[in-house]
């Protein structure tokens, strides 16, 4: 009786594929964490050089972020009194979340363009165009019901920012103009144009003839406060979180997202596959600008309420959004945590928080900027290390293999 040979069972999935997927996922988490840790380590050395205790300084900065509010849980109290909503930590946490909101939106703007292989450095200009579109609507249409007034202002900001980003998109798609150059120029046009509108005698200047400041938007155009008194945490936080979901869905669950990612991965291969590269360049920058414009309206209607000429030199929220997108690896979850980190760092190092005996407040602001710069440097260094490792193969002399002579 013959017995059929038993074939050894092969692996359910190629080990290389599993290890490659795991390494990619793990690297996407470890690289930002390592970059952040190194940045804080070097920042601690700088604090030590200035004569302060880095552990004490970082502790004071952390307390200033308001994140300690989550550790004030009183398990013996009633559920609605577990946390003190009026404490100093609660107020600091409100400021952190208020700043985190536009950071999320400007980071999404940068990340969306990144996924198409584009560097949208014009988020600041798109932010201001959206800001002024919402400002115009918010200071007009008096008597409009609040939900409708807010909706019109928000839509106007998205359209304005999208059109501003679309200008760079059209130039990229038609004549190949580099988006970095065009968006930088559009930044200055938006900034100087906005300053012209609110300076003395400007079209949107407020009622005080000697103050270069816009009028405050009507109460019907302001976003609903959800926690605290003004400046209160507002409903814009939920808009930003919803925008993260929209960003993820567009990129991972739609045809547009597939085409955008394909163009970003390899434009030539995408073109060969029938995808219109110019169309996706335009759409990516237009959608990117829409997110940045939305950040402008949320910042105005939820927090600022008005703008003065001095704000154009101090408000650099979209440039910080570039760092947030880089640290977050252009992922929705990564952007959320990176925005929280950068917002907490800025609020925690603000001059109103720190005791001069612990750490000089003026130096703390510079420390926050330095840590942000170091984070960007170390995240970017990953690519440098990767290129150096690959170049090593070509620079290392390979032994010559000579075939054996047949006997």
XYZ file of N, CA and C in Angstrom, residues 138 154 172 269:
12
model
N -18.364 87.897 10.215
C -18.671 88.048 11.629
C -18.981 89.467 12.050
N -17.751 80.177 8.876
C -16.840 79.034 8.759
C -16.699 78.604 7.302
N 1.304 75.230 -9.844
C 2.050 73.972 -9.831
C 1.578 73.049 -10.950
N 4.689 56.878 -11.762
C 3.906 55.641 -11.722
C 2.413 55.952 -11.687
